[in-house]
Amino acid sequence: MKYLTEYRDGAVARGVIEQIRATATRRWVLMEVCGGQTHTIVKQGLDELIGGAVEMIHGPGCPVCVTPLEQIDKALALAARPDVIFTSFGDMLRVPGSDCDLFHIRAKGGAVRVVYSPLDALDLAGKHPDKQVVFFAVGFETTAPANAMAVWRAKELGVRNFSILVSHVTVPPAMTAILDAPDNRVQGFLAAGHVCTIMGWTEYEPIAAKYRVPIVVTGFEPLDILEGMLMTVRQLEEGRHEVENQYVRSVRREGNQPAQELVSRVFELVDRKWRGIGEIPRSGLGLREEFAEFDAERRFALEQIRTEEPTACRAGEVLRGLLKPFQCAAFGKECTPERPLGAPMVSSEGACAAYYNYGRFRTAAPADV
Amino acid sequence: MSTLICPTPIATDDRVQLGHGSGGKMSAGLLKARFLPHFTNDVLAQLGDAAVVDVNGQEVAISTDTFVVNPLEFPGGNIGSLAVHGTVNDLAMMGARPVYLSAGFVLEEGLPFDVLDRVVSAMGEAARAAGVLLITGDTKVVERGKADGVFINTTGIGLMAPDFTPGPARARPGDAVLVSGPLGRHGIAIMTAREGLAFEAEIESDSAILYPLVERLRAAAGPDVHTLRDPTRGGVASALNEIAAASGVGIALVEPHIPIPPAVAAACEMLGFDPLYVANEGVLLAFVPEPLAEPCLAALRAHPLGRDAARIGRVVDTHPGMVVLETAIGGTRVVDMLPGDQLPRIC
């Protein structure tokens, strides 16, 4: 495929790996922020290839994984209502809530539909005027513009039977929370290329400066990630802590400004719970007051649904990079993708599911990963 | 153990979910837990694509399959042609020559006759092309909403040839793993038609009759064709895992050798799918001893359906029961069965 196969070239990859090995004088600890990058690393076996030169910690950037239990429970309650058509991206359907998932609700007769865009959900609202169509607006800054657009259009068109259940999160507060943690081990970040395509990287500059940590905006193909690692390792070796851009074919410093503008007109920063991590102040997006009528939580009075995250959950340690998935005693035993105990085992971009699906626990000695 | 409680174990399953029909681990679990215990016998225990029984000295293969595809018509075929191809291919994978078919139709009230006519006409055409006679059938009509247009069940009977008994348990270390054509076209064609997704190039289903390829392999390698499999629901990954388990061997794949058409690869990238798990209806996997790999590939390539045949891996005696893939950039990963269907991802 044009513009893709060239980023998966084995010979070039080996060259970059050699450069990383030659550059690193010690084993640096880097975190890839985005679940898409985690997926590539584990799927392509980059973690094995890079071996002793770099330790990768898999960050909290899988939107499916960090959606709090409480929001899942609200989604389940909505989807079970006979007057609701509940729409969602596909990978949210298997995420366990307190006692079941959206697949179970569908098997019991709930109208749960997979859509590929929030605008498809808005179209459904037009086709089913007798039903309330709710879209599960999950994701980082990447999906926020499309969700903002759907709400904007709904308001413009005066659609009364469309709303969104919002669980949007933003990347920079999560990185700050990781860096502030007393047990933090992360020395450099590969920032999420798609998030930065929308947001640019100006908001990462103060983080790099304050915490003296290199941040490299990185893409998702194997060569992107290897190059991102190399750029981060070079900064660490040279004592620099800058924001650099590896993903130049997609990301500009200012990002996509019309998209940012749309997002900020529809959404505002709010405190948000993260599954396995807890509440992070001003880390999420919520609908602004002018768009409150499209907020499913208000429309359906879901405020009474309050679910506490189990305090003993080890998913938080995995998401913060303190625990490798296979170091959890439940991994691959009580906890599998068929029957996930924790969110990171659910999505293909979750660290636990990536390790499980691609068999890391069977092929690699834990000490080498 | 109390420190290991991740959020909330899911309640015990108490009903059928769509994932039980995916061809992955959930399907296998359903079969094992709820069906097989009630029907124990030696023939069923073969669990191949078709059952092989002896009728007065003639070995006969029998296979049944039910087709519930949505949409009924898709680029490259319709539910009628698929209902013939699916069943005759299951017979062919046992090495049998398909001869007879039965067909049962569940029709939904309101199904337009022009759709039904196209479906049945495609079925007739496919049967003629496959050289099988449709010799008995049944129709039922259900109320609107109780079925999805038309469901079709076909049962096929095929005749086994002497000294040609490929089977899922016969793969051996040293075998080469061959694939007869490009992967992923059927699943992506259906998905595209169902969801109204538009990609730059239209992808047609590969739905086709595989017996002609089987005949060529038989001519090239005879009894040394150890295993044949059409990787339908669940894709190549699920088929290879089942063979690895049944034969007690490991399978090593080489990613750059696996033929994925660019349009399928592009669609999979967009949807977050892995083409190894996408259904095929006109492709076979063949396991033959390494020295016969080239003659078998040449035999496959001599037929239009096998033009893009490729060697994608080999059978090994390490990691029995597991399929391991060497990635394009030189890493490795395990290719496991999926629990249920692949889910389109968020971003």
XYZ file of C-alpha atoms in Angstrom:
716
model
C 0.000 0.000 0.000
C 1.396 3.362 -0.957
C 2.602 5.515 1.958
C 2.398 2.570 4.331
C 4.652 -0.284 3.245
C 7.635 2.057 3.220
C 7.143 2.537 6.964
C 7.324 -1.211 7.539
C 10.589 -1.960 5.762
C 12.575 -4.560 7.654
C 16.010 -3.506 6.403
C 15.468 0.154 7.268
C 14.070 -0.870 10.658
C 17.198 -2.876 11.454
C 19.272 0.175 10.588
C 17.340 2.396 12.984
C 17.539 -0.231 15.726
C 21.324 -0.333 15.283
C 21.428 3.460 15.605
C 19.392 3.332 18.820
C 21.725 0.694 20.236
C 24.768 2.704 19.211
C 23.356 5.900 20.716
C 22.090 4.597 24.054
C 24.774 4.404 26.733
C 22.233 3.040 29.213
C 18.760 1.527 29.170
C 16.381 4.474 28.974
C 12.772 4.186 30.063
C 10.355 5.663 27.540
C 6.577 5.768 27.450
C 4.496 5.643 24.303
C 1.373 7.564 25.175
C -1.069 6.168 22.654
C -2.709 2.753 22.567
C -2.289 2.659 18.795
C 1.463 2.832 19.317
C 1.309 0.121 21.989
C -0.537 -2.033 19.487
C 2.151 -1.531 16.806
C 4.996 -2.146 19.256
C 3.605 -5.440 20.471
C 2.111 -6.566 17.158
C 5.325 -6.006 15.227
C 7.560 -7.295 17.991
C 9.448 -3.980 18.335
C 9.802 -4.530 22.065
C 11.782 -7.714 21.391
C 13.902 -6.182 18.667
C 14.874 -3.180 20.741
C 15.725 -5.393 23.701
C 18.186 -3.946 26.146
C 18.563 -0.470 24.644
C 15.185 0.946 25.608
C 12.450 -0.124 28.009
C 9.008 0.800 26.758
C 6.282 1.528 29.282
C 2.824 1.485 27.777
C 0.954 4.664 28.588
C -2.680 5.444 29.316
C -3.615 6.462 25.766
C -6.228 3.833 24.991
C -9.581 5.628 25.225
C -11.479 2.371 25.644
C -9.288 1.395 28.560
C -9.469 4.629 30.522
C -13.223 5.175 30.193
C -14.355 4.948 33.825
C -16.592 2.176 35.055
C -19.203 4.767 35.955
C -19.545 5.927 32.331
C -19.821 2.312 31.152
C -22.578 1.717 33.694
C -24.388 4.801 32.429
C -24.044 3.509 28.864
C -25.478 0.140 29.908
C -28.412 1.816 31.651
C -29.159 3.894 28.556
C -28.802 1.000 26.123
C -31.265 -1.090 28.142
C -34.013 1.542 27.812
C -36.666 0.579 25.255
C -36.901 4.170 23.966
C -33.157 4.427 23.224
C -30.995 3.425 20.269
C -27.508 3.388 21.733
C -24.709 3.923 19.221
C -21.012 3.418 19.736
C -17.700 2.680 18.081
C -17.314 -1.101 17.964
C -14.578 -1.600 20.507
C -16.641 -0.184 23.382
C -19.137 -3.037 23.137
C -17.061 -5.603 24.976
C -15.915 -3.339 27.812
C -17.202 -4.751 31.070
C -19.302 -2.489 33.285
C -20.355 -3.409 36.806
C -22.315 -6.459 35.785
C -22.343 -6.868 32.016
C -21.270 -5.314 28.705
C -23.117 -3.776 25.754
C -23.106 -7.126 23.910
C -25.123 -8.606 26.786
C -27.559 -5.715 26.652
C -27.956 -6.289 22.919
C -28.524 -10.033 23.425
C -31.259 -9.127 25.909
C -33.001 -6.944 23.323
C -31.389 -3.538 23.761
C -30.913 -1.530 20.565
C -27.120 -1.218 20.422
C -25.583 -0.263 17.087
C -22.018 0.085 15.923
C -21.392 3.266 13.941
C -18.259 4.582 12.294
C -18.914 8.251 12.919
C -21.055 10.310 15.306
C -22.610 11.845 12.181
C -23.980 8.373 11.319
C -25.648 8.392 14.733
C -27.146 11.781 13.963
C -28.527 10.375 10.685
C -30.079 7.505 12.655
C -31.882 10.067 14.808
C -33.440 11.476 11.639
C -34.562 8.012 10.552
C -36.024 7.074 13.949
C -37.924 10.137 15.177
C -39.801 7.972 17.707
C -36.544 6.925 19.424
C -33.833 8.712 21.375
C -30.473 8.144 19.695
C -27.488 8.370 22.031
C -23.873 8.294 20.857
C -21.098 7.185 23.205
C -18.595 10.021 22.744
C -15.375 8.423 23.891
C -11.821 9.254 23.013
C -8.945 11.670 23.207
C -8.590 14.931 21.291
C -8.562 12.910 18.049
C -12.255 12.052 18.105
C -13.419 15.277 19.759
C -13.788 17.345 16.546
C -16.170 14.860 14.898
C -18.194 14.587 18.095
C -18.305 18.366 18.410
C -19.442 18.560 14.784
C -22.300 16.117 15.416
C -23.574 18.172 18.350
C -23.118 21.413 16.429
C -25.120 20.010 13.496
C -27.813 18.633 15.793
C -28.281 22.079 17.330
C -28.285 23.749 13.923
C -30.911 21.328 12.621
C -32.955 21.417 15.821
C -32.717 17.630 16.280
C -34.481 16.795 19.532
C -33.874 13.053 19.752
C -30.065 13.035 19.619
C -27.628 13.282 22.508
C -24.144 12.129 23.441
C -22.817 10.389 26.521
C -19.491 12.163 26.940
C -16.348 10.537 28.251
C -13.692 12.606 26.527
C -10.211 12.834 27.946
C -7.156 14.874 27.025
C -3.540 13.786 26.915
C -1.427 16.515 28.587
C -3.022 16.242 32.077
C -2.437 12.476 32.021
C 1.242 12.955 31.172
C 1.545 15.486 33.983
C -0.158 13.096 36.405
C 2.327 10.363 35.463
C 5.299 12.703 35.879
C 3.999 13.946 39.244
C 3.605 10.438 40.645
C 6.298 9.708 43.252
C 7.013 6.319 41.687
C 7.358 7.652 38.137
C 10.049 5.939 36.016
C 9.365 7.588 32.658
C 12.325 9.519 31.252
C 10.951 10.441 27.835
C 7.679 10.376 25.929
C 6.569 9.401 22.458
C 3.549 11.714 22.158
C 0.493 10.577 20.217
C 0.746 11.635 16.570
C -2.965 11.671 15.839
C -3.836 13.717 18.911
C -1.125 16.202 17.895
C -2.461 16.300 14.332
C -5.491 18.011 15.862
C -3.910 19.843 18.793
C -0.378 20.590 17.600
C 2.338 20.453 20.259
C 2.440 23.870 21.892
C 0.780 22.516 25.039
C 3.611 19.975 25.435
C 6.344 22.617 25.465
C 5.704 23.728 29.087
C 5.643 20.054 30.187
C 9.006 19.334 28.541
C 10.472 22.451 30.117
C 9.028 22.012 33.624
C 9.833 18.316 34.017
C 12.994 18.429 31.875
C 11.672 15.513 29.853
C 12.038 15.019 26.079
C 8.772 14.622 24.177
C 8.759 13.431 20.566
C 5.521 13.606 18.589
C 5.469 10.179 16.951
C 3.438 8.309 14.332
C 2.086 4.777 14.393
C 3.972 2.688 11.869
C 6.916 0.579 13.030
C 9.480 2.921 11.487
C 7.737 5.962 12.950
C 8.001 4.461 16.401
C 11.611 3.382 16.017
C 12.529 6.832 14.746
C 10.617 8.419 17.662
C 12.603 6.227 20.053
C 15.877 7.237 18.400
C 15.043 10.953 18.605
C 14.091 10.628 22.281
C 17.204 8.626 23.125
C 19.394 11.211 21.365
C 17.831 13.992 23.439
C 18.398 12.026 26.639
C 22.004 11.279 25.740
C 22.616 14.922 24.864
C 20.843 16.209 27.963
C 18.170 17.993 25.954
C 14.479 18.145 26.844
C 12.609 19.543 23.892
C 9.461 18.839 21.989
C 10.417 17.384 18.617
C 8.249 16.166 15.777
C 8.900 12.804 14.168
C 5.452 12.658 12.491
C 6.132 15.515 10.093
C 3.894 14.135 7.369
C 0.847 14.759 9.561
C 1.582 17.176 12.408
C 2.195 20.945 12.470
C 3.127 22.885 15.607
C -0.222 24.709 15.659
C -2.261 21.633 14.798
C -5.598 21.826 13.005
C -6.932 25.166 14.162
C -10.463 25.008 12.701
C -10.915 21.652 14.460
C -9.594 23.077 17.737
C -11.954 26.018 17.426
C -14.965 23.773 16.868
C -14.014 21.640 19.860
C -13.631 24.659 22.138
C -16.985 26.094 21.040
C -18.828 22.896 21.927
C -16.756 21.458 24.776
C -15.052 22.832 27.871
C -12.419 21.388 30.198
C -13.868 19.427 33.112
C -12.530 17.145 35.833
C -12.675 13.551 34.637
C -12.228 10.140 36.203
C -9.843 7.760 34.422
C -10.351 4.062 34.817
C -7.574 2.610 36.903
C -6.011 6.016 37.587
C -8.676 8.057 39.350
C -9.852 11.612 38.896
C -7.489 14.013 37.130
C -8.457 17.696 37.384
C -9.346 19.408 34.103
C -8.418 16.304 32.134
C -11.665 15.792 30.276
C -14.044 17.531 27.935
C -17.692 18.152 28.781
C -20.428 19.876 26.796
C -20.706 23.616 27.332
C -23.888 24.994 28.883
C -25.202 26.141 25.439
C -25.180 22.513 24.316
C -26.449 20.993 27.574
C -29.627 19.763 25.904
C -27.469 17.271 23.946
C -25.863 15.878 27.079
C -27.323 12.399 27.611
C -26.449 12.529 31.303
C -28.773 15.491 31.770
C -31.456 14.357 29.357
C -31.841 10.991 31.041
C -31.005 12.104 34.590
C -28.106 9.678 34.936
C -26.493 11.576 37.806
C -27.760 9.010 40.270
C -25.520 6.351 38.735
C -22.361 6.466 40.818
C -19.842 3.680 40.548
C -16.671 3.616 42.569
C -13.633 2.059 40.914
C -12.372 -0.877 42.960
C -9.407 0.521 44.869
C -7.380 -2.669 44.556
C -7.438 -2.669 40.759
C -4.033 -3.410 39.243
C -5.095 -2.015 35.864
C -4.032 1.365 37.235
C -0.492 0.101 37.783
C -0.408 -1.180 34.204
C -1.759 2.097 32.826
C 0.778 4.066 34.835
C 3.533 1.788 33.614
C 4.421 0.350 37.033
C 3.438 -3.192 36.135
C 3.949 -5.163 32.950
C 0.736 -6.922 31.951
C 2.199 -10.396 32.402
C 3.397 -9.510 35.898
C -0.219 -9.479 37.060
C -1.143 -12.855 38.529
C -4.562 -12.756 36.870
C -3.081 -12.152 33.389
C -4.031 -14.885 30.932
C -5.648 -16.891 33.716
C -8.718 -15.280 35.279
C -8.311 -12.331 32.939
C -8.439 -12.909 29.156
C -9.945 -11.008 26.214
C -12.939 -13.351 26.330
C -13.502 -12.523 29.966
C -11.627 -9.365 30.775
C -11.364 -8.396 34.420
C -9.830 -5.027 33.655
C -10.159 -2.534 30.857
C -6.625 -2.926 29.407
C -7.538 -6.514 28.498
C -10.562 -5.388 26.494
C -9.495 -3.204 23.625
C -7.002 -4.369 21.040
C -5.087 -1.233 21.957
C -5.016 -1.987 25.648
C -1.617 -3.040 26.921
C -2.859 -6.302 28.457
C -4.842 -7.384 25.389
C -1.934 -6.527 23.099
C 0.416 -8.686 25.169
C -2.130 -11.459 25.377
C -3.234 -11.479 21.737
C 0.267 -11.408 20.387
C 1.467 -14.009 22.822
C 4.168 -12.027 24.565
C 3.604 -13.982 27.743
C 4.412 -17.149 25.887
C 7.330 -16.172 23.684
C 9.332 -13.618 25.628
C 11.126 -14.003 28.909
C 9.594 -11.331 31.140
C 12.968 -9.845 32.030
C 13.684 -9.025 28.381
C 10.483 -7.228 27.539
C -5.719 -12.639 45.942
C -7.715 -9.624 47.083
C -5.125 -7.260 45.614
C -5.737 -8.721 42.168
C -9.303 -7.623 41.765
C -9.469 -5.635 38.579
C -12.804 -3.985 37.854
C -15.710 -6.316 38.044
C -15.818 -9.769 36.556
C -18.610 -10.035 34.029
C -21.755 -11.912 35.011
C -22.015 -15.484 33.789
C -23.276 -15.655 30.227
C -26.873 -16.781 30.206
C -27.746 -16.373 26.539
C -26.435 -16.483 22.991
C -24.453 -13.482 21.763
C -23.398 -12.611 18.226
C -19.808 -13.478 19.102
C -20.875 -17.130 19.424
C -21.239 -17.105 15.638
C -17.853 -15.579 14.867
C -15.885 -18.767 14.283
C -13.483 -17.806 17.081
C -13.070 -19.101 20.597
C -16.665 -18.283 21.570
C -17.975 -20.468 18.713
C -15.678 -23.325 19.683
C -16.784 -22.989 23.295
C -20.457 -23.042 22.346
C -19.987 -26.239 20.348
C -18.003 -27.962 23.049
C -20.203 -26.957 25.984
C -23.704 -27.114 24.564
C -23.783 -29.352 21.487
C -21.136 -32.058 21.396
C -22.034 -33.657 24.750
C -25.454 -34.568 23.381
C -24.253 -36.194 20.169
C -21.186 -38.238 21.069
C -20.081 -40.588 18.267
C -16.875 -41.474 16.433
C -17.812 -39.809 13.147
C -18.749 -36.491 14.742
C -15.577 -36.670 16.790
C -13.547 -36.161 13.566
C -14.715 -32.508 13.664
C -13.438 -31.848 10.148
C -15.019 -29.637 7.516
C -17.086 -32.676 6.542
C -17.790 -36.059 8.112
C -16.510 -39.139 6.284
C -18.563 -42.362 6.502
C -18.325 -45.714 4.795
C -21.337 -46.711 2.697
C -20.956 -50.222 1.328
C -17.250 -49.780 0.755
C -17.460 -46.298 -0.726
C -16.193 -43.526 1.503
C -18.682 -40.672 1.429
C -18.156 -37.141 2.778
C -21.134 -35.219 4.180
C -21.162 -31.567 5.152
C -23.834 -29.058 6.105
C -23.733 -25.301 6.375
C -26.265 -22.526 6.964
C -26.014 -19.137 5.300
C -27.339 -15.985 6.951
C -25.339 -13.340 5.139
C -26.424 -9.707 5.244
C -26.672 -8.160 2.673
C -28.171 -10.935 0.524
C -26.374 -9.585 -2.544
C -22.818 -8.287 -2.535
C -20.056 -7.568 -5.043
C -18.915 -10.939 -6.380
C -21.966 -13.042 -5.490
C -25.089 -13.491 -3.424
C -26.360 -15.776 -0.688
C -27.357 -18.368 -3.314
C -23.935 -18.785 -4.913
C -22.362 -18.648 -1.454
C -24.635 -21.437 -0.178
C -23.349 -23.723 -2.942
C -19.689 -22.694 -2.740
C -19.517 -22.944 1.041
C -20.765 -26.490 1.205
C -19.029 -27.946 -1.861
C -15.780 -26.395 -0.635
C -16.141 -28.056 2.751
C -16.431 -31.399 0.924
C -13.460 -30.587 -1.298
C -11.300 -29.835 1.757
C -11.724 -33.470 2.805
C -10.548 -34.450 -0.670
C -14.051 -35.437 -1.757
C -15.590 -34.741 -5.167
C -18.927 -32.999 -4.525
C -21.853 -34.749 -6.232
C -25.169 -33.957 -4.520
C -26.694 -31.056 -2.631
C -29.859 -30.496 -0.621
C -31.161 -27.020 0.128
C -33.502 -25.662 2.810
C -34.842 -22.127 2.545
C -36.324 -19.967 5.298
C -38.045 -17.083 3.511
C -39.228 -13.923 5.231
C -42.663 -12.586 4.442
C -42.261 -9.618 2.101
C -39.070 -10.788 0.366
C -39.319 -9.400 -3.194
C -39.541 -12.127 -5.828
C -36.900 -10.450 -7.973
C -34.397 -10.831 -5.145
C -35.408 -14.452 -4.568
C -35.150 -15.155 -8.299
C -31.631 -13.768 -8.469
C -30.592 -15.801 -5.431
C -32.010 -19.079 -6.721
C -30.716 -18.514 -10.238
C -27.190 -17.866 -8.895
C -27.526 -21.065 -6.878
C -28.437 -23.071 -9.951
C -25.572 -21.609 -11.896
C -23.098 -22.329 -9.101
C -24.328 -25.915 -8.764
C -23.897 -26.512 -12.499
C -20.414 -25.033 -12.407
C -19.523 -27.238 -9.442
C -20.875 -30.327 -11.165
C -23.292 -31.067 -8.321
C -26.980 -31.911 -8.567
C -29.407 -30.266 -6.185
C -31.597 -33.282 -5.517
C -33.884 -32.333 -2.645
C -35.025 -29.204 -0.875
C -37.495 -27.520 1.421
C -39.032 -24.074 1.802
C -40.592 -22.418 4.845
C -41.988 -18.912 5.177
C -41.860 -16.953 8.432
C -43.511 -13.679 9.448
C -41.888 -10.398 8.567
C -39.183 -9.641 11.092
C -38.557 -13.290 12.015
C -35.791 -13.771 9.451
C -33.526 -11.547 7.398
C -34.897 -11.938 3.852
C -33.730 -15.484 3.272
C -31.674 -18.009 5.200
C -30.347 -21.043 3.309
C -29.080 -24.361 4.590
C -27.267 -26.664 2.208
C -26.049 -30.189 2.823
C -23.591 -31.743 0.410
C -22.484 -35.254 -0.369
C -19.141 -35.979 -1.933
C -17.265 -39.094 -2.960
C -13.836 -39.776 -1.537
C -11.100 -41.027 -3.826
C -8.821 -43.887 -2.721
C -5.481 -42.825 -1.233
C -6.434 -39.172 -0.906
C -7.440 -38.266 2.630
C -6.250 -34.821 3.620
C -7.296 -33.958 7.171
C -6.767 -31.304 9.839
C -4.781 -33.716 12.037
C -2.289 -34.739 9.328
C -0.045 -31.641 9.204
C 3.564 -32.647 9.943
C 6.748 -30.765 10.823
C 8.527 -30.055 7.548
C 5.326 -29.326 5.654
C 5.110 -26.134 3.662
C 1.970 -24.024 4.158
C 0.529 -22.847 0.837
C -2.323 -20.453 0.176
C -4.099 -20.471 -3.179
C -4.851 -16.766 -3.523
C -5.115 -13.296 -2.003
C -6.771 -13.072 1.401
C -9.590 -11.130 3.003
C -11.730 -10.279 0.005
C -15.014 -11.905 1.027
C -15.156 -10.471 4.539
C -14.252 -6.965 3.423
C -16.693 -7.089 0.465
C -19.531 -8.044 2.834
C -18.533 -5.475 5.428
C -18.301 -2.740 2.787
C -21.683 -3.599 1.311
C -23.356 -3.961 4.713
C -22.063 -0.793 6.305
C -22.206 1.356 3.180
C -18.495 2.091 3.450
C -16.801 3.340 0.329
C -13.156 2.634 -0.378
C -11.191 3.785 -3.383
C -11.458 0.432 -5.172
C -14.456 -1.879 -4.967
C -13.523 -5.167 -3.361
C -15.297 -8.227 -4.739
C -15.949 -11.366 -2.760
C -13.649 -14.219 -3.763
C -16.524 -16.740 -3.468
C -15.621 -19.621 -5.797
C -15.565 -23.408 -6.228
C -12.298 -24.833 -4.929
C -12.553 -28.436 -6.131
C -10.613 -27.766 -9.375
C -7.648 -26.642 -7.253
C -7.956 -29.756 -5.104
C -7.838 -31.946 -8.214
C -4.645 -30.234 -9.341
C -3.028 -30.668 -5.932
C -4.012 -34.315 -5.956
C -2.397 -34.747 -9.355
C 0.763 -33.018 -8.130
C 1.177 -34.631 -4.717
C -1.476 -37.332 -4.279
C -1.558 -38.804 -0.769
C 1.177 -36.370 0.301
C -1.361 -33.547 0.453
C -1.592 -33.699 4.240
C -4.137 -31.005 5.015
C -6.548 -28.790 3.083
C -8.638 -26.052 4.596
C -10.762 -23.182 3.295
C -10.253 -20.338 5.750
C -13.804 -18.977 5.873
C -15.292 -17.486 9.055
C -12.487 -16.526 11.407
C -10.005 -16.282 8.525
C -6.594 -17.849 8.024
C -5.646 -17.270 11.646
C -8.502 -19.355 13.043
C -8.061 -22.113 10.426
C -4.329 -22.426 11.124
C -4.877 -22.468 14.885
C -7.360 -25.308 14.505
C -4.917 -27.262 12.339
C -2.029 -26.615 14.754
C -4.178 -27.899 17.609
C -5.557 -30.920 15.716
C -2.126 -31.982 14.426
C -0.193 -31.076 17.573
C 2.328 -29.041 15.570
C 3.518 -25.447 15.449
C 3.025 -23.214 12.427
C 5.483 -20.447 11.511
C 4.223 -17.785 9.109
C 6.260 -15.166 7.261
C 4.258 -11.929 7.102
C 5.733 -10.481 3.876
C 4.857 -13.701 2.015
C 1.147 -13.545 2.884
C -0.784 -12.199 -0.120
C -3.084 -9.380 1.016
C -4.555 -7.262 -1.818
C -3.787 -3.554 -1.336
C -7.504 -2.672 -1.228
C -8.106 -5.218 1.565
C -5.056 -3.977 3.455
C -6.290 -0.380 3.152
C -9.798 -1.241 4.355
C -8.372 -3.210 7.274
C -6.111 -0.315 8.247
C -9.108 2.002 8.322
C -11.307 -0.338 10.321
C -8.615 -1.571 12.656
C -9.004 -5.139 11.411
C -6.343 -7.784 10.971
C -6.760 -9.380 7.503
C -5.646 -12.737 8.921
C -9.011 -12.954 10.690
C -11.150 -11.824 7.758
C -13.311 -14.457 6.002
C -12.475 -15.945 2.601
C -14.788 -18.043 0.405
C -12.551 -18.863 -2.540
C -9.141 -19.592 -1.046
C -7.627 -22.796 0.282
C -4.712 -23.575 2.565
C -2.671 -26.653 1.675
C -0.045 -28.474 3.740
C 2.407 -30.525 1.679
C 5.929 -31.819 2.370
C 8.547 -29.177 1.594
C 9.986 -30.991 -1.488
C 6.515 -30.954 -3.074
C 5.874 -27.266 -2.357
C 7.119 -25.980 -5.705
C 5.273 -28.553 -7.861
C 2.098 -27.885 -5.860
C 2.463 -24.124 -6.237
C 2.973 -24.566 -9.960
C -0.145 -26.748 -10.128
C -2.192 -24.132 -8.274
C -0.852 -21.270 -10.380
C -1.857 -23.078 -13.566
C -5.519 -22.449 -12.668
C -6.975 -18.898 -12.735
C -8.165 -19.226 -9.105
C -4.661 -20.102 -7.972
C -2.765 -17.544 -10.029
C -1.483 -15.752 -6.915
C -0.773 -18.905 -4.898
C 2.032 -18.415 -2.391
C 4.024 -20.241 0.237
C 3.273 -18.424 3.503
C 4.966 -20.542 6.128
C 6.001 -23.941 7.382
C 5.123 -26.503 10.007
C 7.582 -26.771 12.889
C 7.947 -29.039 15.893
C 8.587 -26.153 18.279
C 5.643 -24.363 19.941
C 3.063 -27.137 19.226
C -0.504 -25.872 18.997
C 0.655 -22.324 18.293
C 0.828 -20.170 15.195
C 3.731 -17.701 15.246
C 4.247 -14.955 12.683
C 7.530 -13.363 11.704
C 6.598 -9.716 11.122
C 7.689 -7.646 8.134
C 10.217 -5.778 10.201
C 11.667 -8.934 11.721
C 9.845 -9.247 15.043
C 7.645 -12.187 15.959
C 4.202 -12.511 17.429
C 1.721 -15.221 18.232
C -1.345 -15.345 15.991
C -4.060 -16.589 18.322
C -7.730 -17.248 17.723
C -9.955 -14.289 18.489
C -12.571 -14.613 21.184
C -15.403 -13.202 19.046
C -15.791 -10.933 16.042
C -13.243 -8.244 15.260
C -14.552 -4.879 16.425
C -13.993 -1.677 14.461
C -11.908 0.516 16.705
C -12.304 4.109 17.798
C -9.315 5.755 16.153
